[in-house]
Every structure is written in structure tokens, then in C-alpha cells.
Short mmCIF file of C-alpha atoms in Angstrom, two decimals:
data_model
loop_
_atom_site.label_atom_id
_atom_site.label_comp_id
_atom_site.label_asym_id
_atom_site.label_seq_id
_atom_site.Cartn_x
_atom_site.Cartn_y
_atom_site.Cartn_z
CA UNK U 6 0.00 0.00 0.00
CA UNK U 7 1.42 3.23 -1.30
CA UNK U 8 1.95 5.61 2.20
CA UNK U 9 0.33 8.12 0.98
CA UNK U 10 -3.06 6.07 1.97
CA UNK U 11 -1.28 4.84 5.49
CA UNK U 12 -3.50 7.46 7.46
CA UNK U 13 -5.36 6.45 10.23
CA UNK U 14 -9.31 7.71 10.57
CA UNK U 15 -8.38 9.88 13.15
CA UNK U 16 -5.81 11.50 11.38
CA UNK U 17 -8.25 12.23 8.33
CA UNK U 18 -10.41 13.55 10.80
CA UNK U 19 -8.38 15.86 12.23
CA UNK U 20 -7.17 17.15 9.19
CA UNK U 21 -10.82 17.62 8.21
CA UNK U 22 -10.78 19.75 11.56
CA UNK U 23 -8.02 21.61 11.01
CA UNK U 24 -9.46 22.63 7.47
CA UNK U 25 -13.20 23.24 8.90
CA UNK U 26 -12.11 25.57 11.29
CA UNK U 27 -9.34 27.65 8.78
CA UNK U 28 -12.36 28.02 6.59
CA UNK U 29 -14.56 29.37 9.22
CA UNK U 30 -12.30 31.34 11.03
CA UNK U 31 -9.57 32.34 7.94
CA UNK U 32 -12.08 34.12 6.28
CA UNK U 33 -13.96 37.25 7.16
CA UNK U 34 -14.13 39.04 10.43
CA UNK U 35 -14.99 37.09 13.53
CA UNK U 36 -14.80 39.92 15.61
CA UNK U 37 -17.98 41.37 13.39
CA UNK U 38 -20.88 40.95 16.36
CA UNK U 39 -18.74 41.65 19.22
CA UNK U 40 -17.60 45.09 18.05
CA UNK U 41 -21.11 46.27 16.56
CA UNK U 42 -22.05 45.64 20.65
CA UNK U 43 -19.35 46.78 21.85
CA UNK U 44 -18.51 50.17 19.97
CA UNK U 45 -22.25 51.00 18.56
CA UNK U 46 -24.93 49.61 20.55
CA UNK U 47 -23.78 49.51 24.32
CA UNK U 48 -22.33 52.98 24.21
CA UNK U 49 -24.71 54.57 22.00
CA UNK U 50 -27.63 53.45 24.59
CA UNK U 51 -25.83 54.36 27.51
CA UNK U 52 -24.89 57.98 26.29
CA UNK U 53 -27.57 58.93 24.30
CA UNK U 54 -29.95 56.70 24.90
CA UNK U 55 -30.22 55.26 21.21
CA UNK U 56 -30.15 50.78 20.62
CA UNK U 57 -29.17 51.39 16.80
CA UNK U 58 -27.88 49.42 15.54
CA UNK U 59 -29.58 47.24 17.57
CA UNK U 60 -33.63 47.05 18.11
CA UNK U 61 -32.77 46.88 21.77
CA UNK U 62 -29.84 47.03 24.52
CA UNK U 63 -30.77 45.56 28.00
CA UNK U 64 -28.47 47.00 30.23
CA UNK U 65 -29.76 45.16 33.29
CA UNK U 66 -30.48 42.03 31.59
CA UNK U 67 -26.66 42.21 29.38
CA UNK U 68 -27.98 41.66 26.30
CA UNK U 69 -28.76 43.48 23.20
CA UNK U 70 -31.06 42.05 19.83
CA UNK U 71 -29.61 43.10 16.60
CA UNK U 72 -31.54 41.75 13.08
CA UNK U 73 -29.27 39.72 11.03
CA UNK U 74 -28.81 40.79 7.64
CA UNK U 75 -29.60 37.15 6.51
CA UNK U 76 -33.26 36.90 6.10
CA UNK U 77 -35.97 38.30 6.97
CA UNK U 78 -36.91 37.21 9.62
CA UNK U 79 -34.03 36.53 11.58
CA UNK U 80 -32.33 38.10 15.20
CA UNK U 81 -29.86 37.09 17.31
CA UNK U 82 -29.59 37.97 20.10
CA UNK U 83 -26.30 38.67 21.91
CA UNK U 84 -24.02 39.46 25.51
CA UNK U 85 -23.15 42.78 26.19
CA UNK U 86 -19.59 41.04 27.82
CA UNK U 87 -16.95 38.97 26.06
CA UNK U 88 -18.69 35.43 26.16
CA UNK U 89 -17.23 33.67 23.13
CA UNK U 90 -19.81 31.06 22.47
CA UNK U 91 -21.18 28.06 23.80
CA UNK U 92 -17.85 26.43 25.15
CA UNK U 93 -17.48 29.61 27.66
CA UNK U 94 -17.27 28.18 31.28
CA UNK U 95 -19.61 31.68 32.34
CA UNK U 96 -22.40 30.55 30.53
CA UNK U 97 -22.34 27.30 33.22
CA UNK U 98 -21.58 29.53 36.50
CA UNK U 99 -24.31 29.07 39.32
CA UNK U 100 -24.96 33.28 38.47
CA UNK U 101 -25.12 33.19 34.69
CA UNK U 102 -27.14 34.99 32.82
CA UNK U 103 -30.37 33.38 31.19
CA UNK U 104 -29.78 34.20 27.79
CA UNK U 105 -32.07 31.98 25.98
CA UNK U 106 -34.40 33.01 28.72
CA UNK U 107 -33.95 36.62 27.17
CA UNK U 108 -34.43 35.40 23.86
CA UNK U 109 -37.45 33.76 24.00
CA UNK U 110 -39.54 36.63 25.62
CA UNK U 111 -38.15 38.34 21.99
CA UNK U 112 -40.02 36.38 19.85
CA UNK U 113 -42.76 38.68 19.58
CA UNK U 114 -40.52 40.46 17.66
CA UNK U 115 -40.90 38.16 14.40
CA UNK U 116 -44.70 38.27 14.03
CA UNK U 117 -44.49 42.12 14.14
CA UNK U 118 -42.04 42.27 11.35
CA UNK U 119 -44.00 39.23 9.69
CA UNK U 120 -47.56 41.62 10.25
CA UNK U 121 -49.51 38.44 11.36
CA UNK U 122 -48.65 36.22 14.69
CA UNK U 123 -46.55 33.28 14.43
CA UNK U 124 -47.48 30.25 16.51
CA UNK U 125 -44.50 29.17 18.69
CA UNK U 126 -44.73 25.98 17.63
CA UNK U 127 -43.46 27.55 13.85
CA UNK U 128 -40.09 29.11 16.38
CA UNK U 129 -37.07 28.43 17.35
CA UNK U 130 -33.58 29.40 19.13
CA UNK U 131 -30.30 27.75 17.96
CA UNK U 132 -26.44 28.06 19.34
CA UNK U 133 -23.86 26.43 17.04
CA UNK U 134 -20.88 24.49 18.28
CA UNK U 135 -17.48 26.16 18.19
CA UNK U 136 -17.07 24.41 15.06
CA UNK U 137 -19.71 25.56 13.05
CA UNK U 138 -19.96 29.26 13.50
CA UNK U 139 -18.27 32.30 11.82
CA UNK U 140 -17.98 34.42 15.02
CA UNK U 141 -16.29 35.23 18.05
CA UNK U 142 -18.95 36.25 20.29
CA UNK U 143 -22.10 33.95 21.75
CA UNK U 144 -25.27 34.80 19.59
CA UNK U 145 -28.30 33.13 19.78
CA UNK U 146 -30.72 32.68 16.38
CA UNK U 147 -34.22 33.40 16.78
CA UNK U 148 -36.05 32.45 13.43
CA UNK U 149 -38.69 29.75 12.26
CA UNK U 150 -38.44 26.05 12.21
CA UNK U 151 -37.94 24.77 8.38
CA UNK U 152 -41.00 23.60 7.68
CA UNK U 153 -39.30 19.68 6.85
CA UNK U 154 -38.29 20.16 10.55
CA UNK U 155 -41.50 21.30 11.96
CA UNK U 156 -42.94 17.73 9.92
CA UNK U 157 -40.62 15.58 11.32
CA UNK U 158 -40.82 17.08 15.53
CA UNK U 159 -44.92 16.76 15.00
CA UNK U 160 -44.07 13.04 14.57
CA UNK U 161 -41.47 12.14 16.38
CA UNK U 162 -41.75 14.32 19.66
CA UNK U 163 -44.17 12.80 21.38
CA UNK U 164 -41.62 9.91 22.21
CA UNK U 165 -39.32 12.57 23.37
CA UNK U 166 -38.98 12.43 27.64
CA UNK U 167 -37.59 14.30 30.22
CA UNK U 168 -33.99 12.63 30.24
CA UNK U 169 -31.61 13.03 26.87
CA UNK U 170 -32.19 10.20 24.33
CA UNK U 171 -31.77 10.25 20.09
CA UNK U 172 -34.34 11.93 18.57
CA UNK U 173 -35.48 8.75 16.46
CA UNK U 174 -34.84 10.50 13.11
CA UNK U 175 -32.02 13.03 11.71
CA UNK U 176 -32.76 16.25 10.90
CA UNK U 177 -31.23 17.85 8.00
CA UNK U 178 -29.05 14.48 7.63
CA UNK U 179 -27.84 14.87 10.81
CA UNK U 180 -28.51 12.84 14.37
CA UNK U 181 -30.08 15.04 17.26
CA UNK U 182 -30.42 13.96 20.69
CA UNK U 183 -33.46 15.30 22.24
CA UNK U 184 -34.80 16.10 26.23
CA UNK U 185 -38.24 17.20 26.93
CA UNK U 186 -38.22 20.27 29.41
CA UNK U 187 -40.13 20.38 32.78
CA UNK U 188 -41.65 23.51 32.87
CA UNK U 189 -41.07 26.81 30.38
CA UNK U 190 -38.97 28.70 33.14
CA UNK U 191 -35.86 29.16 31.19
CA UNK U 192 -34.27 30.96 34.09
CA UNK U 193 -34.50 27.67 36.26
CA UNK U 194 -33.92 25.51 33.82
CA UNK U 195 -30.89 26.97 31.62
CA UNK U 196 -30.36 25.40 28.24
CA UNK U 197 -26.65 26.03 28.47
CA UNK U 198 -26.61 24.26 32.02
CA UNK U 199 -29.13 21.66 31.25
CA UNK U 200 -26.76 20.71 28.12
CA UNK U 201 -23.52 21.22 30.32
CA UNK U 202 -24.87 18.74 33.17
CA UNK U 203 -25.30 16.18 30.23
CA UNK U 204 -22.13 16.75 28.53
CA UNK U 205 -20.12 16.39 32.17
CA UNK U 206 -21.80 13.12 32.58
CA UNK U 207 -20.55 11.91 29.34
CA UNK U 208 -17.16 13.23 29.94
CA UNK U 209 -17.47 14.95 26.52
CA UNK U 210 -16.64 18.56 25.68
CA UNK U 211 -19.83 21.20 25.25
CA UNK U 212 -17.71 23.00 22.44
CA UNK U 213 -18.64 20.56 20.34
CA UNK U 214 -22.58 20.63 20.18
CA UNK U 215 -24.83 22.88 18.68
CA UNK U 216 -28.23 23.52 20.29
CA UNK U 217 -31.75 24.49 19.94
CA UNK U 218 -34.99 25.07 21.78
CA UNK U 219 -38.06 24.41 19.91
CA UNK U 220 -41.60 23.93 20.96
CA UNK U 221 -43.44 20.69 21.08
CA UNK U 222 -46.98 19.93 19.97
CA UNK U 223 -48.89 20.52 23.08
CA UNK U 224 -46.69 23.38 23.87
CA UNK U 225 -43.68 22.05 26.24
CA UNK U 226 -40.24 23.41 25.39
CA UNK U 227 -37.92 20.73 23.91
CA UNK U 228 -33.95 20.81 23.51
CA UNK U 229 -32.14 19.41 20.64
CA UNK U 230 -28.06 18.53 20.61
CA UNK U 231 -26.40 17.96 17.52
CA UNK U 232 -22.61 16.76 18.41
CA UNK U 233 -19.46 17.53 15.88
CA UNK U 234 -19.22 14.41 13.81
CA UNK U 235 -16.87 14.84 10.82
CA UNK U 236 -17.74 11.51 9.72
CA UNK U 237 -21.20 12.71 9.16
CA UNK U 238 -20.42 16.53 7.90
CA UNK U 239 -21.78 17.26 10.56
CA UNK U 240 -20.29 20.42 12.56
CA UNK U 241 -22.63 21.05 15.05
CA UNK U 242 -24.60 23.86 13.64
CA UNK U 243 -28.35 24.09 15.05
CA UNK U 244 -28.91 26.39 13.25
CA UNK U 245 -29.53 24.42 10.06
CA UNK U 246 -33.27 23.61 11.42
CA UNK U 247 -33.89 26.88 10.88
CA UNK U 248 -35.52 28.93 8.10
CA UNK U 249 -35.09 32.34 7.81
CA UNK U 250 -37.68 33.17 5.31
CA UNK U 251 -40.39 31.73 7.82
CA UNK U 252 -42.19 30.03 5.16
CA UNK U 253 -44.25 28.35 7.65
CA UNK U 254 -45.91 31.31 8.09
CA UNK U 255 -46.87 32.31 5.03
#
């Protein structure tokens, strides 16, 4: 065997890596969200009282929602501190901040830009992994479900329970795990913690999963895990169940 094919899987695979993350982070300006908070929206609401660029900056709450220029229908929502994404160690502290908390009480935001209300059922909020993101700085999508998506949860998550399992069916070729919330106090029950306490267990790193809240038929909250898998092309990003048109509404 010529040794040009004497490489090991793991070696291909972290080659793979090492290319993923050059083209992510090699290209473009990572630093893009963090200094439109930073420079524009923090100071110009604290000195003159002004969120643009954002729609809003909450001070108290540190977190401002800005409308990404891709779709629509689309916000993230963002930190006003350095948090670099969903591998930060703050984000697991017994005093972080509920972020996805914050985002969810913005999704009112989408059915005024849309002119007609949007079920929550048709919503969503996604994190990628540190893998499959272009920036520097923890943002969370709010946007609609894809409407293939919203199909396939209507079947499959009534199965889902309270403790982290497979979701029974990939999603946009990819394998989810799935865990049915208790209640829909996302202050109490922290997405980034309740992933984090799963991830410990497992002895795994949380750098590597995307995640997403979405909303089950009947109305409880549901969280979905996708995990790195280069072997799959799969890198993580939650945001892929997402559709920034909001066709479902239409």
C-alpha cells in the first residue's frame, strides 16, 4: 500500500478539523458581532440613549437584539460582555445569565415584522458548536423552524422524555439527541446548564454541540443537541433547522 493512503481515521479527521475551522475562522471578520455591541450599541444606549444598531440594549439584563442581515426574519440575540460562544465556562456559573431566557420573551418580535402572529410551535432558538460558526462572540438565532423540521418534531416528539435520548430521526441528515423540558422557566432551567450537566456526565466537551430550543406539539419546550461528527459533515450547527424566510408562516 502506497503511504500516501497509510492514514489512520483519526488523522483524516483531524485534518478535516483543522481545514473546517481555517475556513470558518480564515475568512472574514470574527470579531464582526462583538464590536457592533461593543462600539455602537452599548455605548450609544448608555450615552444617548439610542439601541441602533440594535432594536434593543438591556443594560440590566446584558444583552442586546440586533436583526441579522440574513433573512428576513431573523435576530440574534447577543451578551453585552466577552462570552465567546457556547464552550465559555460563564455561561455554566451558578450566576449566569439566562440568555435563551432573554431570547425567548423576543419572539414577539418576528410576528411584528412578519404583520400576522406566528405560533410558537413555527419558532425556534439555535447556538452552534465552536465548530460551526463564523464568530467570536455567543449569539443566539431566533427564526422559524424549516418547515421539513417542523414535519418531522410533530411526529417524532411525542416519544421525546424528560432525560436526553436520540431523537429517532435526523434532521437535515444529521442525528439530534433530544430532552423534553419540565416547565417553560428558562431561568431555572438553563439550556446552556441543562446541556452542560449532560455533557459532564458523558465526559465529553460542550464545544462541540450545537443547540436548539423548539416547541413541542402541546406546547412544552424541547432541547435538541447535535454533536461535531466529521464523519457525518456534521459540525454542530443548530442552526440548520432553521428557516429564515419563515415560510411556515406564510
Amino acid at each position: 500500500m502506497s503511504k500516501w493512503l497509510k492514514i489512520s481515521a483519526p488523522g483524516v479527521a483531524a485534518a478535516v478539523l483543522v481545514a473546517v475551522s481555517w475556513l470558518i475562522w480564515g475568512h472574514g471578520n470574527g470579531d464582526a458581532l462583538w464590536r457592533i455591541v461593543s462600539q455602537q450599541c452599548v455605548p450609544d444606549q448608555r450615552d444617548m440613549k439610542n439601541s441602533a444598531p440594535c432594536l434593543v440594549v438591556d443594560l440590566e439584563q446584558h444583552y442586546v437584539l440586533f436583526k441579522d442581515r440574513q433573512g428576513p426574519l431573523h435576530h440574534l440575540i447577543i451578551p453585552t460582555e466577552r462570552i465567546t460562544g457556547i464552550e465559555s465556562p460563564r455561561l455554566l456559573e451558578d450566576n449566569a445569565y439566562a440568555f435563551f431566557a432573554n431570547a425567548w420573551q423576543q419572539r414577539g418580535r418576528l410576528a411584528a415584522e412578519a404583520g400576522q402572529p406566528i405560533n410558537d410551535q413555527l419558532l425556534s432558538l439555535a447556538v452552534n458548536s465552536r465548530y460551526g460558526r463564523s464568530q467570536g462572540q455567543l449569539h443566539i438565532h431566533l427564526a422559524c423552524l424549516r418547515p421539513e423540521t417542523r414535519a418531522l418534531l410533530d411526529e417524532h416528539a411525542p416519544q421525546v422524555t424528560r432525560d436526553w435520548q436520540p431523537l429517532g430521526v435526523k434532521l437535515n441528515g444529521h442525528a439530534y439527541l433530544a430532552k423534553r423540558l419540565d416547565g417553560q422557566d428558562l431561568v431555572r432551567e438553563n439550556p446552556f446548564k441543562v446541556l452542560g450537566d449532560y455533557v459532564r456526565r458523558q465526559d465529553d466537551s460542550i464545544a462541540r454541540y450545537g443547540l436548539a430550543l423548539v416547541v413541542a406539539p402541546g406546547g412544552d419546550l424541547l432541547l435538541l443537541a447535535n454533536r461535531l461528527s466529521l464523519v457525518d459533515f456534521n459540525l454542530g450547527s443548530a442552526g440548520e433547522i432553521q428557516d429564515y424566510g419563515c415560510a411556515l408562516a406564510r
